[in-house]
Amino acid sequence: MKTLHLSIICTILLLSVINILNAQDKQNVSKWPRGITYEIFVQSFADSNGDGIGDIKGMISKLDYLQELGVEGIWLMPMNPSPSYHKYDVSDYYDIHPDYGTLADFKNFVMEAHKRNIKVVMDMVLNHSSNQNPWFKEALKDEHIKYWDYYVWTHKNDPKVQPATVTSADGTQRRVRSNWSAAENSDYLYFSHFGRNMPDLNFDNPKLQQEIFKVGKFWLSEAGVDGFRLDAARHVFLMTERMIIINGGSIFYKK
């Protein structure tokens, strides 16, 4: 009799566990954007044509797999044209890197992801551009054209940008790294927190702000993405040595 009672109790417990698991399966603990998000570095994720470089068509081929994993959102690392492997220095904010495919391929990827109820968030590199960006190339030509004020400049004789040294506890001296880079054939320096190949954008300039709004609207309306991760957002506004920190998160979502 005791064995029968124990069997009944075990059966009831097993059925209770199964019911709980089924309930959790039907209702996620947290919905997107706080649900499961899968980050993709496109270059190394899925190669569709055998050239050794991951691409958009390769990502499309893996969408069913991601859906089976329970993924609700995909965060894409930078995909814009760029001279670097990591793509965090953008040379064209309105296109896709040719190694990854075309803008039409990307729109198709977003559409296929949405068919599977998967949101798409892309990295938006706001703090700086590439020094190969046409904006910066034009700025180097003439300080009186609009693109000059898309970046942060100072004269080479500005006391704040002169070489400085610090003395360590043992008495040795070392030169302090400067965030200012010399523009070729010019008396001016440009601010470049992440290196001379990545000149910082000047968000104190309303025209630059409108340009970036235009970029965001393009990817939201034309490409259909669901939002952005704002890269290096805490460095965007200039205060003391351009190091003001923006409070709050660095994710922006379309309403």
Short mmCIF file of C-alpha atoms in Angstrom, two decimals:
data_model
loop_
_atom_site.label_atom_id
_atom_site.label_comp_id
_atom_site.label_asym_id
_atom_site.label_seq_id
_atom_site.Cartn_x
_atom_site.Cartn_y
_atom_site.Cartn_z
CA MET A 1 0.00 0.00 0.00
CA LYS A 2 2.83 2.38 0.89
CA THR A 3 4.44 1.65 -2.48
CA LEU A 4 1.17 2.49 -4.26
CA HIS A 5 0.83 5.78 -2.35
CA LEU A 6 4.46 6.69 -3.17
CA SER A 7 3.88 5.93 -6.85
CA ILE A 8 0.78 8.14 -6.90
CA ILE A 9 2.64 11.01 -5.20
CA CYS A 10 5.57 10.71 -7.65
CA THR A 11 3.18 10.71 -10.61
CA ILE A 12 1.41 13.84 -9.33
CA LEU A 13 4.76 15.61 -8.82
CA LEU A 14 5.94 14.62 -12.31
CA LEU A 15 2.73 15.91 -13.90
CA SER A 16 3.06 19.17 -11.95
CA VAL A 17 6.62 19.69 -13.21
CA ILE A 18 5.53 18.99 -16.81
CA ASN A 19 2.67 21.50 -16.50
CA ILE A 20 5.04 24.16 -15.15
CA LEU A 21 7.53 23.59 -17.98
CA ASN A 22 4.74 23.75 -20.57
CA ALA A 23 3.49 27.02 -19.07
CA GLN A 24 7.00 28.50 -19.23
CA ASP A 25 7.37 27.35 -22.82
CA LYS A 26 4.17 29.14 -23.83
CA GLN A 27 4.93 32.34 -21.95
CA ASN A 28 8.49 33.66 -21.90
CA VAL A 29 9.74 35.04 -18.62
CA SER A 30 10.78 38.27 -20.35
CA LYS A 31 9.65 39.73 -23.66
CA TRP A 32 11.86 41.50 -26.18
CA PRO A 33 13.68 43.86 -25.87
CA ARG A 34 14.49 42.13 -22.58
CA GLY A 35 14.12 38.68 -24.08
CA ILE A 36 16.73 36.56 -25.83
CA THR A 37 18.92 38.60 -28.20
CA TYR A 38 21.64 37.01 -30.34
CA GLU A 39 24.68 39.11 -31.28
CA ILE A 40 26.22 38.52 -34.73
CA PHE A 41 29.61 39.58 -36.07
CA VAL A 42 28.63 39.10 -39.68
CA GLN A 43 32.14 38.47 -40.96
CA SER A 44 32.54 35.28 -38.92
CA PHE A 45 28.96 33.98 -38.64
CA ALA A 46 27.84 32.25 -41.85
CA ASP A 47 29.48 32.21 -45.30
CA SER A 48 27.07 31.55 -48.17
CA ASN A 49 29.48 31.61 -51.13
CA GLY A 50 32.68 30.00 -49.84
CA ASP A 51 34.87 33.10 -49.95
CA GLY A 52 35.76 32.79 -46.28
CA ILE A 53 33.75 35.86 -45.24
CA GLY A 54 30.40 35.71 -43.50
CA ASP A 55 27.62 37.51 -45.33
CA ILE A 56 23.95 38.48 -45.27
CA LYS A 57 22.74 35.52 -47.29
CA GLY A 58 24.56 33.28 -44.83
CA MET A 59 22.66 34.94 -41.98
CA ILE A 60 19.36 34.35 -43.77
CA SER A 61 20.18 30.65 -44.02
CA LYS A 62 20.54 30.51 -40.21
CA LEU A 63 17.31 32.27 -39.27
CA ASP A 64 15.37 29.03 -38.76
CA TYR A 65 18.15 27.82 -36.46
CA LEU A 66 18.01 31.05 -34.45
CA GLN A 67 14.23 30.77 -34.23
CA GLU A 68 14.57 27.24 -32.86
CA LEU A 69 16.92 28.60 -30.17
CA GLY A 70 14.15 30.94 -29.04
CA VAL A 71 15.89 34.07 -30.25
CA GLU A 72 13.59 37.12 -30.23
CA GLY A 73 16.06 39.72 -31.47
CA ILE A 74 19.33 39.92 -33.42
CA TRP A 75 21.97 42.54 -32.65
CA LEU A 76 24.20 43.10 -35.67
CA MET A 77 27.69 44.49 -35.23
CA PRO A 78 28.54 47.26 -37.75
CA MET A 79 27.72 46.46 -41.37
CA ASN A 80 28.42 49.78 -43.09
CA PRO A 81 31.32 50.23 -45.54
CA SER A 82 34.54 50.65 -43.57
CA PRO A 83 38.30 50.24 -44.14
CA SER A 84 38.73 48.12 -40.99
CA TYR A 85 37.82 44.50 -40.22
CA HIS A 86 35.63 45.45 -37.24
CA LYS A 87 33.70 48.14 -39.18
CA TYR A 88 33.58 50.56 -36.22
CA ASP A 89 34.86 53.39 -38.45
CA VAL A 90 32.15 54.09 -40.99
CA SER A 91 32.96 55.48 -44.43
CA ASP A 92 29.33 55.48 -45.66
CA TYR A 93 26.35 55.60 -43.29
CA TYR A 94 23.81 54.77 -46.01
CA ASP A 95 25.09 51.48 -47.39
CA ILE A 96 26.23 47.93 -46.61
CA HIS A 97 29.83 46.72 -46.77
CA PRO A 98 30.25 44.95 -50.15
CA ASP A 99 31.89 41.93 -48.46
CA TYR A 100 28.57 41.30 -46.72
CA GLY A 101 26.24 41.82 -49.67
CA THR A 102 23.98 44.60 -50.88
CA LEU A 103 21.42 46.89 -49.34
CA ALA A 104 18.74 44.81 -51.08
CA ASP A 105 20.18 41.68 -49.40
CA PHE A 106 19.96 43.42 -46.04
CA LYS A 107 16.34 44.47 -46.55
CA ASN A 108 15.54 40.87 -47.44
CA PHE A 109 17.27 39.68 -44.26
CA VAL A 110 15.17 42.03 -42.12
CA MET A 111 11.99 40.90 -43.87
CA GLU A 112 12.83 37.20 -43.35
CA ALA A 113 13.69 37.82 -39.69
CA HIS A 114 10.36 39.59 -39.14
CA LYS A 115 8.52 36.64 -40.70
CA ARG A 116 9.92 34.60 -37.82
CA ASN A 117 9.02 37.25 -35.22
CA ILE A 118 12.67 38.14 -34.77
CA LYS A 119 13.56 41.82 -34.29
CA VAL A 120 16.70 43.31 -35.85
CA VAL A 121 18.92 45.85 -34.07
CA MET A 122 22.05 47.23 -35.74
CA ASP A 123 25.10 48.97 -34.35
CA MET A 124 25.01 52.72 -35.04
CA VAL A 125 28.52 54.17 -34.76
CA LEU A 126 27.74 57.73 -33.68
CA ASN A 127 30.77 59.07 -31.86
CA HIS A 128 33.12 59.09 -34.84
CA SER A 129 33.41 58.32 -38.52
CA SER A 130 36.24 56.87 -40.56
CA ASN A 131 38.86 59.27 -41.85
CA GLN A 132 37.89 57.80 -45.24
CA ASN A 133 34.35 59.14 -44.89
CA PRO A 134 33.57 61.77 -47.59
CA TRP A 135 32.49 64.17 -44.83
CA PHE A 136 35.99 64.14 -43.35
CA LYS A 137 37.74 64.21 -46.72
CA GLU A 138 35.76 67.32 -47.65
CA ALA A 139 36.45 68.90 -44.26
CA LEU A 140 40.19 68.58 -44.85
CA LYS A 141 39.91 70.69 -47.99
CA ASP A 142 38.57 73.90 -46.49
CA GLU A 143 37.65 75.09 -43.01
CA HIS A 144 34.85 77.25 -44.42
CA ILE A 145 32.67 74.47 -45.84
CA LYS A 146 29.91 72.83 -43.81
CA TYR A 147 31.71 69.54 -43.29
CA TRP A 148 34.46 71.24 -41.31
CA ASP A 149 31.99 71.72 -38.44
CA TYR A 150 30.99 68.05 -38.59
CA TYR A 151 34.21 67.43 -36.64
CA VAL A 152 36.03 68.87 -33.62
CA TRP A 153 39.07 71.07 -34.36
CA THR A 154 41.57 73.25 -32.58
CA HIS A 155 44.67 75.18 -33.64
CA LYS A 156 48.02 73.51 -33.14
CA ASN A 157 49.10 76.37 -30.82
CA ASP A 158 46.17 75.86 -28.44
CA PRO A 159 47.77 75.51 -24.95
CA LYS A 160 45.38 72.65 -24.09
CA VAL A 161 46.83 70.41 -26.78
CA GLN A 162 50.53 70.90 -26.19
CA PRO A 163 52.60 67.79 -25.32
CA ALA A 164 52.43 66.94 -21.62
CA THR A 165 54.30 64.54 -19.35
CA VAL A 166 53.50 62.93 -16.00
CA THR A 167 55.93 61.78 -13.33
CA SER A 168 55.53 58.30 -11.88
CA ALA A 169 56.12 57.40 -8.21
CA ASP A 170 59.62 56.19 -9.07
CA GLY A 171 60.47 59.53 -10.65
CA THR A 172 60.33 58.43 -14.28
CA GLN A 173 58.48 60.59 -16.76
CA ARG A 174 56.24 59.51 -19.58
CA ARG A 175 54.40 61.42 -22.27
CA VAL A 176 50.61 61.63 -21.95
CA ARG A 177 48.72 60.25 -24.93
CA SER A 178 46.91 62.99 -26.81
CA ASN A 179 43.45 62.58 -28.30
CA TRP A 180 44.26 65.26 -30.88
CA SER A 181 45.63 64.31 -34.28
CA ALA A 182 47.37 66.55 -36.79
CA ALA A 183 45.61 67.12 -40.09
CA GLU A 184 47.97 66.82 -43.06
CA ASN A 185 49.12 70.16 -44.54
CA SER A 186 47.14 72.10 -41.94
CA ASP A 187 47.69 74.15 -38.77
CA TYR A 188 44.73 72.42 -37.15
CA LEU A 189 44.27 69.28 -35.08
CA TYR A 190 41.13 67.15 -34.95
CA PHE A 191 39.81 65.29 -31.92
CA SER A 192 40.03 61.49 -32.26
CA HIS A 193 39.40 59.66 -29.00
CA PHE A 194 39.76 56.18 -30.53
CA GLY A 195 42.72 56.93 -32.82
CA ARG A 196 43.64 59.16 -35.74
CA ASN A 197 41.71 56.98 -38.21
CA MET A 198 38.46 57.68 -36.33
CA PRO A 199 37.82 61.45 -36.09
CA ASP A 200 35.10 62.35 -33.57
CA LEU A 201 31.89 63.88 -34.84
CA ASN A 202 30.80 67.27 -33.49
CA PHE A 203 27.36 66.85 -31.94
CA ASP A 204 27.36 70.48 -30.82
CA ASN A 205 26.67 71.24 -34.49
CA PRO A 206 22.89 71.20 -35.24
CA LYS A 207 23.57 70.33 -38.89
CA LEU A 208 25.47 67.22 -37.85
CA GLN A 209 22.64 66.29 -35.48
CA GLN A 210 20.15 66.52 -38.33
CA GLU A 211 22.43 64.43 -40.55
CA ILE A 212 22.53 61.67 -37.94
CA PHE A 213 18.73 61.83 -37.50
CA LYS A 214 18.50 61.40 -41.26
CA VAL A 215 20.76 58.33 -41.08
CA GLY A 216 18.63 56.80 -38.32
CA LYS A 217 15.38 57.44 -40.19
CA PHE A 218 16.86 55.83 -43.31
CA TRP A 219 17.60 52.53 -41.56
CA LEU A 220 14.30 52.55 -39.66
CA SER A 221 12.04 53.42 -42.59
CA GLU A 222 13.92 52.21 -45.66
CA ALA A 223 15.58 49.08 -44.28
CA GLY A 224 12.98 48.30 -41.62
CA VAL A 225 15.29 47.72 -38.64
CA ASP A 226 13.73 47.80 -35.19
CA GLY A 227 16.35 49.85 -33.41
CA PHE A 228 19.99 50.61 -32.79
CA ARG A 229 22.77 50.02 -30.33
CA LEU A 230 24.44 53.42 -30.06
CA ASP A 231 28.16 52.68 -30.05
CA ALA A 232 30.44 54.76 -27.76
CA ALA A 233 27.45 56.94 -26.82
CA ARG A 234 29.08 58.17 -23.62
CA HIS A 235 31.78 59.96 -25.63
CA VAL A 236 29.43 61.89 -27.90
CA PHE A 237 29.25 65.31 -26.23
CA LEU A 238 32.19 67.59 -25.59
CA MET A 239 32.79 68.92 -22.10
CA THR A 240 36.20 68.50 -20.44
CA GLU A 241 38.40 66.78 -23.01
CA ARG A 242 35.19 65.46 -24.59
CA MET A 243 34.59 62.98 -21.77
CA ILE A 244 31.04 63.68 -20.55
CA ILE A 245 29.09 60.48 -19.76
CA ILE A 246 25.50 60.11 -20.99
CA ASN A 247 23.25 58.66 -18.28
CA GLY A 248 21.04 55.70 -19.03
CA GLY A 249 21.30 52.84 -21.52
CA SER A 250 22.85 52.87 -24.95
CA ILE A 251 20.00 51.04 -26.72
CA PHE A 252 17.39 52.95 -28.73
CA TYR A 253 14.22 51.28 -29.96
CA LYS A 254 11.67 52.43 -32.47
CA LYS A 255 8.26 53.12 -30.91
#
